[in-house]
XYZ file of C-alpha atoms in Angstrom:
722
model
C -0.057 -0.502 0.307
C 1.564 3.109 -0.827
C 2.115 6.007 1.728
C -1.004 8.494 -0.277
C -3.778 5.230 -0.170
C -2.975 4.584 3.718
C -3.266 8.138 4.074
C -6.609 8.688 1.897
C -8.083 5.764 4.573
C -6.539 7.239 7.391
C -8.388 10.506 5.935
C -11.740 8.769 5.193
C -11.711 8.038 8.672
C -12.075 11.981 9.427
C -15.064 12.699 6.567
C -12.055 14.396 3.974
C -12.290 12.665 0.394
C -12.763 15.813 -1.843
C -10.678 19.139 -1.624
C -13.196 21.069 -0.101
C -13.418 18.473 2.270
C -10.363 19.423 3.464
C -10.901 23.035 3.068
C -13.931 22.592 5.181
C -12.175 21.316 8.235
C -11.824 24.310 10.006
C -8.841 24.146 12.992
C -10.125 23.844 16.524
C -7.760 26.114 17.950
C -4.105 27.740 17.124
C -0.934 27.508 18.268
C 1.202 31.376 17.867
C 4.669 30.627 17.052
C 5.059 34.138 15.476
C 6.719 35.314 18.280
C 9.691 34.871 21.520
C 9.010 35.379 25.314
C 11.494 36.298 27.375
C 12.008 33.803 30.170
C 11.379 36.490 32.290
C 7.867 37.329 31.747
C 7.123 33.247 31.540
C 3.272 33.058 33.035
C 2.036 29.584 34.380
C -0.614 28.598 32.285
C 0.059 30.259 29.179
C 0.575 28.428 25.668
C 4.380 31.045 24.752
C 7.641 29.551 22.440
C 10.509 30.102 23.930
C 14.105 30.772 22.249
C 18.118 30.252 24.293
C 20.813 27.265 24.709
C 20.690 24.339 25.633
C 22.663 24.261 29.518
C 22.549 20.805 30.553
C 20.628 17.986 30.473
C 19.969 15.130 32.084
C 18.276 11.667 31.421
C 17.083 9.596 33.670
C 19.229 6.076 33.112
C 22.453 8.748 33.256
C 24.007 8.072 29.482
C 24.575 11.096 28.313
C 23.103 12.544 25.439
C 26.001 12.774 23.378
C 26.500 9.481 23.346
C 23.364 8.801 22.145
C 22.044 7.654 18.614
C 20.978 10.249 15.809
C 18.360 8.672 14.404
C 14.163 8.768 14.916
C 13.032 5.337 14.659
C 10.326 4.437 15.364
C 9.403 8.264 14.867
C 5.600 8.963 13.731
C 4.333 11.042 11.519
C 3.013 13.519 14.689
C 7.154 13.737 15.226
C 7.321 14.730 12.058
C 8.602 18.282 11.104
C 5.977 21.013 10.339
C 7.915 23.117 7.075
C 8.941 25.705 10.052
C 11.122 22.453 11.734
C 8.983 21.808 15.005
C 8.592 18.637 16.259
C 7.205 16.666 18.808
C 9.567 15.169 21.328
C 7.065 12.480 23.811
C 4.681 10.184 23.815
C 4.497 9.368 19.847
C 0.558 9.251 17.755
C 0.685 5.623 18.030
C -0.038 6.277 21.878
C 3.603 4.142 22.644
C 6.389 6.150 24.537
C 9.219 6.968 21.955
C 11.467 4.589 20.173
C 13.900 2.455 20.953
C 15.718 3.140 24.049
C 13.175 5.850 24.536
C 13.696 7.415 28.109
C 13.108 9.800 30.774
C 15.018 13.659 29.812
C 15.539 16.859 31.374
C 16.690 19.511 28.908
C 17.692 23.448 31.454
C 17.564 26.435 28.476
C 18.540 29.637 29.641
C 18.103 33.155 27.293
C 19.920 35.515 29.241
C 16.946 36.091 31.457
C 16.031 33.484 33.425
C 15.867 29.447 32.708
C 13.273 27.507 31.312
C 13.626 23.142 31.452
C 12.086 21.319 29.432
C 10.816 17.846 30.151
C 10.388 15.016 28.028
C 8.563 11.681 30.055
C 9.817 9.350 27.228
C 12.322 11.112 25.526
C 12.797 9.546 21.730
C 16.881 9.224 20.561
C 16.494 12.082 18.145
C 14.900 14.740 20.116
C 18.281 13.437 22.492
C 20.383 14.163 19.839
C 19.323 17.589 19.038
C 18.603 19.136 22.625
C 22.566 18.780 23.470
C 24.575 21.157 24.929
C 25.340 24.372 23.445
C 22.768 24.474 20.827
C 20.312 27.337 20.555
C 16.884 26.171 20.049
C 12.798 26.984 20.216
C 10.174 25.489 21.945
C 7.025 25.791 22.193
C 4.296 24.825 25.444
C 2.514 25.717 27.855
C 4.352 26.699 30.686
C 3.649 25.410 34.699
C 5.586 26.091 37.931
C 8.199 23.125 38.175
C 9.768 22.199 41.743
C 12.936 23.842 40.389
C 11.442 26.747 38.332
C 9.137 26.974 35.212
C 8.766 24.137 32.480
C 6.854 22.758 29.731
C 6.280 19.095 29.304
C 6.805 17.705 26.223
C 7.348 21.110 23.586
C 7.338 21.559 20.610
C 11.002 21.296 19.558
C 13.242 22.656 16.615
C 16.892 23.841 16.745
C 17.171 27.849 15.872
C 18.537 28.108 12.861
C 21.161 31.625 12.378
C 18.481 33.207 9.702
C 15.785 31.533 10.229
C 12.573 33.671 10.063
C 9.577 33.073 12.523
C 6.355 32.149 10.921
C 4.429 35.056 9.930
C 0.610 33.433 10.656
C -0.241 31.358 13.613
C -0.770 28.157 13.368
C -3.483 25.836 13.156
C -4.493 22.043 14.924
C -7.249 20.470 13.524
C -9.473 17.601 14.560
C -7.720 15.079 13.940
C -7.711 11.008 14.359
C -4.802 8.371 15.550
C -2.151 7.981 12.966
C -2.663 10.877 11.466
C -0.070 14.011 12.726
C -1.311 17.599 12.575
C 1.868 17.708 9.963
C 0.197 15.730 7.577
C -3.407 17.181 8.073
C -1.663 20.576 7.145
C -0.101 19.982 4.147
C -2.980 18.044 2.971
C -5.344 21.117 3.914
C -2.945 23.571 2.641
C -2.825 21.587 -1.436
C -6.546 21.400 -1.078
C -6.965 25.051 -0.569
C -5.255 25.614 -3.500
C -7.206 22.661 -5.879
C -10.917 23.310 -4.101
C -13.274 25.644 -6.651
C -13.894 28.573 -3.719
C -15.387 30.878 -6.430
C -18.464 32.523 -4.581
C -22.297 31.094 -4.104
C -23.882 33.411 -2.663
C -24.988 36.930 -3.450
C -22.082 39.344 -3.611
C -24.806 42.223 -2.252
C -25.718 40.120 0.963
C -22.114 39.685 1.189
C -21.622 43.256 1.385
C -24.564 44.487 3.445
C -23.051 42.103 6.281
C -19.282 43.155 6.287
C -18.399 39.123 5.368
C -16.255 38.110 3.215
C -15.569 36.165 -0.003
C -15.588 31.890 1.245
C -12.060 32.163 0.182
C -10.693 34.900 1.855
C -12.639 33.525 4.750
C -10.577 29.513 4.879
C -7.383 31.173 4.550
C -7.741 33.568 6.948
C -9.337 30.748 9.481
C -6.308 28.266 8.332
C -3.844 30.746 8.474
C -4.226 33.952 10.147
C -2.011 37.084 11.168
C -2.221 36.976 15.208
C -3.918 40.102 14.797
C -6.543 39.422 12.470
C -7.894 36.589 14.372
C -7.752 36.157 18.004
C -5.866 33.020 19.052
C -8.802 31.187 20.609
C -11.877 33.035 18.827
C -14.380 30.841 21.111
C -16.975 32.858 20.193
C -16.503 32.694 16.551
C -17.512 36.388 16.690
C -15.001 37.710 14.009
C -15.913 38.061 9.912
C -13.905 34.963 8.811
C -15.911 32.411 10.847
C -19.550 34.944 10.529
C -19.344 33.755 6.840
C -18.358 30.298 6.737
C -21.374 30.335 9.867
C -23.523 31.276 7.212
C -22.393 29.544 4.112
C -23.730 26.132 6.531
C -26.925 27.837 6.898
C -27.429 28.588 3.324
C -26.771 25.068 2.681
C -28.515 23.475 5.323
C -31.692 25.698 4.292
C -30.940 25.080 0.668
C -31.321 21.362 1.108
C -34.379 21.013 3.324
C -36.003 23.381 0.556
C -35.104 20.736 -2.269
C -36.866 18.197 -0.077
C -40.278 19.937 0.865
C -39.767 20.336 -3.078
C -39.208 16.632 -3.771
C -41.914 15.462 -1.147
C -44.261 18.442 -2.659
C -44.228 16.626 -5.650
C -45.471 12.991 -4.042
C -49.530 13.204 -3.977
C -52.542 11.106 -2.016
C -55.806 10.653 -2.182
C -57.235 13.870 -0.714
C -59.084 13.306 2.339
C -62.839 14.874 2.265
C -65.887 13.500 3.838
C -65.995 15.258 7.238
C -69.720 13.163 8.634
C -67.548 10.763 11.105
C -65.625 13.520 12.245
C -68.309 15.939 12.685
C -70.105 12.809 14.331
C -67.006 12.668 16.931
C -66.692 16.317 17.152
C -70.370 15.575 18.805
C -69.885 12.938 20.226
C -67.299 14.148 22.709
C -67.797 15.094 26.373
C -65.637 18.422 25.522
C -65.184 21.117 23.685
C -62.288 21.703 21.768
C -59.627 24.652 22.463
C -58.840 27.289 20.312
C -55.803 26.248 20.000
C -57.004 22.596 18.771
C -59.617 24.080 16.869
C -56.422 26.350 14.569
C -54.588 22.838 14.140
C -57.262 20.849 13.589
C -58.070 23.533 10.479
C -54.856 22.891 9.784
C -54.517 19.483 9.506
C -57.532 19.544 7.699
C -56.526 21.647 5.090
C -53.662 19.106 4.040
C -55.967 16.239 4.318
C -58.367 17.509 1.814
C -55.638 18.286 -0.707
C -53.988 15.998 -2.981
C -50.772 16.565 -2.072
C -49.060 13.777 0.694
C -49.284 15.865 4.287
C -46.437 16.084 5.979
C -47.360 17.167 9.319
C -45.710 18.021 12.502
C -47.838 18.688 15.502
C -46.371 19.946 18.549
C -47.851 20.296 21.745
C -46.107 20.443 25.794
C -47.843 17.830 28.056
C -51.069 17.708 27.946
C -52.084 19.826 25.541
C -54.868 17.492 23.698
C -52.852 15.898 21.089
C -54.454 13.013 20.622
C -57.960 14.151 20.207
C -56.773 15.655 17.078
C -55.486 12.117 16.082
C -58.278 11.138 16.902
C -60.574 14.048 14.670
C -57.826 13.391 11.628
C -58.594 9.417 11.973
C -61.443 10.025 11.445
C -61.386 12.177 8.495
C -59.834 9.520 6.728
C -61.411 6.860 7.990
C -64.786 8.073 6.613
C -63.186 8.661 3.630
C -62.949 4.993 2.847
C -59.441 4.198 3.935
C -57.175 2.972 6.408
C -54.962 4.696 10.137
C -52.304 3.607 11.618
C -51.306 4.841 14.766
C -47.693 3.867 15.863
C -46.176 5.252 19.480
C -42.957 4.167 21.198
C -43.576 1.665 24.153
C -46.836 -0.214 24.816
C -47.730 1.971 27.445
C -48.151 4.582 25.149
C -49.281 1.893 23.032
C -51.918 0.959 25.344
C -53.121 4.522 26.345
C -53.885 5.155 22.713
C -56.078 2.367 21.871
C -58.522 2.422 24.899
C -58.843 6.691 24.197
C -59.502 6.790 20.265
C -61.458 2.604 20.726
C -63.662 4.219 23.429
C -64.251 7.441 20.892
C -64.798 5.606 17.437
C -66.065 2.240 17.730
C -69.469 3.877 18.716
C -69.451 5.100 15.886
C -68.793 1.889 13.503
C -64.691 2.259 13.503
C -63.033 -1.045 13.893
C -60.331 -0.745 15.497
C -57.202 -3.166 16.408
C -54.279 -3.286 17.696
C -50.845 -4.931 17.447
C -47.835 -4.991 19.864
C -44.291 -7.195 19.632
C -45.869 -9.105 22.711
C -49.479 -10.260 20.690
C -48.813 -13.924 21.306
C -48.904 -15.709 17.309
C -51.944 -16.326 17.182
C -53.174 -13.224 17.600
C -50.746 -11.203 16.236
C -51.581 -13.388 13.103
C -54.527 -12.399 13.435
C -54.749 -9.067 13.734
C -52.166 -8.709 10.515
C -54.803 -10.849 8.398
C -57.808 -8.812 9.527
C -55.463 -5.403 8.402
C -54.596 -7.217 5.138
C -58.366 -8.089 4.944
C -59.295 -4.167 5.212
C -61.425 -5.687 8.091
C -59.731 -2.851 10.207
C -60.089 1.311 10.097
C -57.541 1.795 12.679
C -54.629 0.024 14.095
C -52.680 1.132 16.849
C -49.687 -0.404 17.883
C -45.553 -0.319 18.683
C -43.467 -1.044 15.727
C -44.832 -4.517 15.064
C -47.094 -2.399 12.754
C -43.984 -1.330 10.469
C -43.025 -4.840 9.930
C -43.034 -6.393 6.271
C -45.571 -9.204 7.461
C -47.624 -6.228 8.004
C -49.896 -4.848 4.939
C -52.427 -2.284 4.305
C -54.546 -2.382 1.720
C -55.687 0.422 1.663
C -53.289 3.428 3.897
C -54.832 6.628 4.069
C -53.348 7.976 6.674
C -49.989 6.542 9.305
C -49.970 8.760 12.738
C -46.461 8.345 14.861
C -46.640 9.982 18.236
C -43.591 10.487 19.797
C -42.315 10.551 16.159
C -38.318 11.372 17.605
C -37.548 8.353 19.483
C -38.532 6.563 15.691
C -35.598 5.895 13.264
C -35.833 7.495 10.205
C -36.174 3.852 8.862
C -39.625 3.244 11.092
C -40.686 6.503 10.474
C -39.902 5.810 6.704
C -41.900 1.883 6.857
C -45.290 2.893 7.086
C -44.944 5.481 3.883
C -44.085 1.987 2.018
C -45.702 2.478 -1.261
C -47.585 -1.628 -1.046
C -48.911 0.310 2.234
C -50.559 2.887 1.231
C -50.875 2.693 -2.968
C -54.358 0.911 -3.863
C -57.878 3.079 -3.611
C -60.219 2.420 -1.769
C -62.668 0.906 -5.236
C -60.498 -0.094 -7.495
C -57.656 -1.724 -6.156
C -55.148 -0.210 -8.684
C -51.580 0.740 -7.956
C -50.759 3.469 -7.538
C -47.196 3.555 -7.563
C -46.727 7.509 -6.882
C -49.235 8.111 -5.030
C -47.999 7.433 -0.834
C -49.998 8.213 2.529
C -50.683 11.291 4.676
C -47.931 11.538 7.704
C -48.900 13.245 10.757
C -46.438 12.843 13.422
C -46.962 14.329 16.948
C -44.156 15.258 19.172
C -45.142 16.558 23.311
C -41.525 18.100 23.442
C -42.098 20.923 22.337
C -39.422 22.814 19.875
C -37.449 26.220 20.031
C -38.088 28.544 17.821
C -34.629 28.664 16.654
C -34.647 24.530 15.789
C -38.154 25.310 14.346
C -36.369 27.532 11.608
C -33.591 25.014 10.884
C -33.976 21.386 11.709
C -38.377 21.547 10.823
C -37.750 23.706 8.015
C -39.073 21.471 5.203
C -41.837 20.262 7.514
C -45.406 22.311 8.037
C -46.027 22.592 11.651
C -49.086 22.887 13.811
C -48.730 24.229 17.615
C -51.405 23.639 20.280
C -49.965 26.155 22.728
C -52.656 26.347 25.406
C -53.959 24.344 27.644
C -58.023 22.644 27.986
C -60.244 24.072 31.410
C -59.724 22.999 34.104
C -55.807 21.651 34.151
C -54.949 22.039 37.938
C -51.179 24.041 37.822
C -48.376 21.424 39.497
C -46.101 22.987 42.698
C -42.294 20.909 42.392
C -40.118 20.987 44.918
C -36.145 19.607 45.003
C -36.043 17.450 48.055
C -33.110 15.427 49.402
C -33.218 11.810 49.360
C -32.238 11.489 52.536
C -35.827 13.034 53.288
C -37.698 10.629 51.314
C -39.663 8.898 54.780
C -41.715 12.456 54.771
C -42.565 11.682 51.108
C -44.097 8.369 52.647
C -46.274 9.867 55.486
C -46.902 12.769 52.782
C -48.044 10.131 50.117
C -51.020 8.415 52.938
C -51.556 12.086 53.707
C -52.486 12.451 49.518
C -53.919 8.584 49.360
C -56.285 9.847 52.384
C -57.109 12.497 50.671
C -58.572 10.166 48.057
C -55.995 10.514 45.443
C -53.111 8.247 44.425
C -49.305 8.722 43.686
C -46.668 7.886 41.068
C -42.942 7.081 42.904
C -40.743 6.408 39.798
C -36.942 5.108 39.636
C -33.858 4.687 37.115
C -33.778 1.179 37.262
C -34.902 -1.836 37.852
C -33.161 -4.051 39.792
C -30.019 -3.119 42.077
C -27.001 -2.045 39.718
C -23.240 -2.971 41.627
C -21.836 -0.029 39.133
C -24.962 2.969 39.583
C -25.777 3.575 44.047
C -29.221 4.649 42.519
C -32.904 3.874 44.530
C -34.185 1.065 42.002
C -38.020 0.590 41.738
C -37.640 -3.543 43.001
C -36.525 -2.098 46.477
C -39.046 0.616 46.110
C -41.594 -0.977 46.194
C -40.922 -3.260 48.823
C -39.709 0.303 51.698
C -43.117 1.518 49.495
C -46.017 -1.861 51.487
C -43.614 -1.550 54.127
C -43.743 1.964 55.332
C -47.595 2.311 54.098
C -49.180 -0.948 55.423
C -52.993 -0.443 54.380
C -52.686 0.532 51.478
C -51.941 -0.827 48.090
C -48.022 -0.723 45.922
C -48.127 -1.664 42.277
C -45.151 -1.843 40.263
C -44.695 -1.475 36.733
C -41.895 -1.265 34.160
C -40.159 -2.480 31.085
C -39.958 -6.116 31.537
C -43.182 -6.437 32.905
C -44.656 -9.543 30.837
C -46.892 -6.537 28.439
C -50.096 -9.023 30.098
C -48.556 -7.863 33.243
C -47.998 -4.603 32.322
C -51.422 -4.428 31.797
C -53.462 -5.261 34.671
C -51.262 -3.347 36.837
C -51.860 -0.042 34.953
C -56.031 -1.142 34.833
C -55.973 -1.702 38.618
C -53.913 1.817 39.517
C -56.227 3.678 36.775
C -58.854 2.463 38.059
C -58.595 3.717 41.478
C -57.053 -0.306 43.067
C -53.643 1.083 43.240
C -53.522 3.548 45.429
C -49.410 4.186 44.971
C -47.812 3.108 41.217
C -44.164 2.967 41.866
C -42.409 2.843 38.060
C -39.709 3.161 35.672
C -40.226 5.736 33.045
C -42.087 3.565 31.642
C -44.889 5.986 32.642
C -42.648 9.037 31.051
C -45.709 9.842 28.369
C -49.669 8.737 27.446
C -50.798 7.986 30.874
C -53.624 9.610 31.716
C -54.592 9.218 35.364
C -56.551 12.550 36.505
C -57.380 10.968 40.514
C -53.384 10.947 40.923
C -51.722 14.108 42.180
C -48.272 13.411 43.835
C -45.334 12.663 41.250
C -42.335 11.258 43.008
C -38.802 11.264 41.079
C -36.272 9.357 42.883
C -32.284 9.749 41.382
C -34.274 13.221 39.572
C -30.184 14.382 38.607
C -29.805 12.200 36.466
C -32.957 12.948 34.115
C -33.268 14.614 31.484
C -35.767 17.845 30.948
C -37.315 16.374 28.391
C -37.379 13.178 30.764
C -38.704 15.040 34.063
C -40.924 17.340 32.394
C -42.956 14.871 30.354
C -42.743 12.509 34.041
C -44.377 15.521 35.828
C -47.056 15.918 32.947
C -48.514 12.949 34.209
C -49.705 14.814 37.575
C -52.456 18.034 37.700
C -54.292 15.953 34.561
C -57.286 16.614 37.286
C -59.202 19.696 39.515
C -56.912 18.652 42.358
C -53.942 20.847 43.144
C -50.908 18.996 42.756
C -46.878 18.179 43.394
C -43.763 17.057 41.907
C -41.040 15.830 44.181
C -37.909 15.303 42.234
C -35.070 13.788 44.693
C -32.054 14.489 44.199
C -28.476 12.724 45.910
C -26.303 15.665 47.063
C -24.024 16.794 45.920
C -24.471 18.033 42.591
C -22.998 18.258 39.576
C -23.061 21.956 38.230
C -25.628 20.896 34.869
C -27.579 18.787 37.481
C -28.179 21.414 39.704
C -28.693 23.666 36.642
C -31.307 20.929 35.327
C -33.879 21.113 38.356
C -33.127 24.545 38.924
C -34.563 24.552 35.907
C -37.152 22.505 36.083
C -38.590 24.156 39.418
C -38.546 27.290 38.702
C -40.780 26.644 34.780
C -43.959 24.881 33.605
C -43.560 26.418 30.795
C -43.049 23.246 28.362
C -41.228 25.868 25.019
C -38.948 27.441 27.900
C -38.154 24.382 29.431
C -37.152 23.017 25.924
C -35.322 26.645 24.783
C -33.092 25.916 28.427
C -33.100 21.363 27.518
C -31.475 23.119 23.437
C -28.264 25.401 25.700
C -27.664 22.656 27.268
C -27.952 19.350 25.465
C -27.354 20.789 21.815
C -29.832 20.255 18.955
C -28.574 15.944 18.481
C -29.971 14.365 21.486
C -32.531 17.450 21.859
C -34.022 15.742 18.427
C -32.967 12.045 18.255
C -30.816 13.423 15.956
C -28.459 10.630 15.798
C -30.531 8.861 14.515
C -33.504 10.313 12.648
C -31.325 11.164 9.297
C -31.301 14.236 10.767
C -28.366 16.311 9.565
C -25.802 18.017 12.623
C -24.707 21.153 11.398
C -20.865 21.581 11.968
C -19.611 25.793 13.023
C -23.586 27.416 13.553
C -24.916 27.647 17.616
C -28.934 28.281 16.810
C -28.541 30.264 19.846
C -25.784 32.310 19.247
C -26.346 32.468 15.206
C -30.125 33.232 14.987
C -29.542 36.765 12.864
C -27.312 35.045 10.616
C -29.876 32.190 10.422
C -32.676 34.776 9.863
C -30.658 35.524 7.001
C -29.995 32.245 5.758
C -33.735 31.559 5.045
C -34.195 35.105 3.510
C -30.705 34.421 1.085
C -31.906 30.628 0.236
C -35.737 31.359 -0.566
C -33.761 33.754 -3.015
C -31.189 31.802 -4.748
C -34.184 28.919 -5.534
C -35.964 31.569 -7.298
C -33.090 33.096 -9.535
C -30.445 30.757 -9.249
C -30.749 27.560 -9.755
C -26.712 26.751 -10.602
C -25.607 28.434 -7.302
C -27.729 26.595 -5.799
C -26.636 23.583 -7.351
C -22.470 24.400 -6.840
C -23.007 25.439 -2.844
C -25.349 22.117 -1.735
C -22.035 19.954 -3.992
C -19.749 22.186 -1.719
C -21.381 21.417 1.592
C -23.451 17.803 1.347
C -22.231 16.312 -1.739
C -23.428 13.294 -2.716
C -25.881 14.296 0.659
C -27.511 16.523 -0.534
C -31.309 14.651 0.348
C -31.652 15.501 3.764
C -34.910 14.261 3.467
C -36.857 13.455 7.525
C -39.819 11.541 8.235
């Protein structure tokens, strides 16, 4: 294998294939090798370059530098010289301890104003041959206080040849992986900057208005900035060069999502226009829709009535009434002669939907089926046969709905609840052509048609996230709660007060209420000292004699789980100990107290969802977060946020700040491309400009759109997600 081939394989591990990929591989930080600091001015903790003469050396094995072999056996890429001649003399990039004969090596260097020790814990032979008494050298690294004065451990070093100039630009330090040293990366990127197409794609007048450089100039200044042009670390990425790169990336994202949306707009679906069953359901409901619910129902109905396939995300806070909106959409589809599939991520949530929708729709003549992975073989086969035979109007279940053996002859609407919990492949599977490609009457294949898709989420999406990652979706928001929902008082207490909580639960039960006690684990863990559900169930049963304490968790067989949940909903169980399987979908209005054990271990979204299980009735409700102190700074901030706010949108905004968009959206599994350089909180102004620029480019410059997308995403120009 040639070195070029080997380097190519290693670079691929960094996602670097094309010249433009290398050009857009930007530094993490910079080293300032453009100046020399006097040893009289050294400050611990600061990275500096010093110049001086080696005055003495000390080997841990007692041999002198002059007696050492001057060769460089075992030299890794990280130790090869940069153009400036600098080398690192310590641990190699392979993770080993230098070449043959490696040993600890200490060098004293003086400059007339002072001295400094250069320490190499595992010195390679070449470093000992370079650093000999009387040799003038340059060394770069972070100064620290040693036992006998200032020192630098494992500095970069080079001979200070007479007449050799210092670099005139900052030296970039790039993200890398084992086997690829900084010198190799720098060389490859310098070559790429000469070869890559860096021609301008954004409108010049926009760049002038924003005071931003052209792309080529921005990249040149970021890869090799002058010391005065860019702060050495530029953590806030506020320089014009960084802002230009961030704007470029945001425009690419907006263009890709707009293209994806345009492609989806070409996908046809059967218009669902018969609203008679929907009106019958509205008349039968024991409550009136809120104004927000009425608004989103109208938005969904406009989509369902069109011949373009709907792809809409319905979001609303915990308890805002998304289920009834989904039921009305299902009623319209079924009334128009089509089947509906509703998929939920957990059996408990799916069963909640099944019970509620069955109670609303079966009296109207709707045939409802239940399909989950835990059903027995015969039951599962019977359910699938009924769906395939057209004997089911509404199928509710988990991922079993999208298995290959499940076939819908006339699927008109797919509903996915808590959509971010499913991978992109599972959501796509509901829209397979064979699942919704036939009309109710002629059963003639319509390969270009597919079912309408309604996705739901109880995790509100912050505005900046919706603008960037959901730009290709139609978005409906239920922004008010139904009347009668009581506010939930939230408190944080130390785990040492658990006995007090047990007595508070006894009082709540005496007042005719019920309670949840949520634990993060089912059984004791050898690695995590967390209160587990099984132990808590036993402890509460002892603490609360005369009360019925139930236990539910994900490992219970489905039938047992359903039995426990039904008993709790029916009031036969006073206290339900559970894991997070009750996080979504559980609706027991009589439950007024939620205790969350080891709350510091949960994320904000989970805490908000769990708290939403109480406060669903008229009684005053409370959520107690039991924490084990001391807390980390992040855990303390999370608990403070959830204690002080009940606004799901504000909590989501703060959650985005803490976790970032990748974890927030579940993007690691959803197919959503992550932004590399932009920060949605910091760069919201540039995001607004990016939206305007992308619209202008799509309307007037298709060639620039193609070039821009090819530059940033290459073959991944379809950033579509479902």
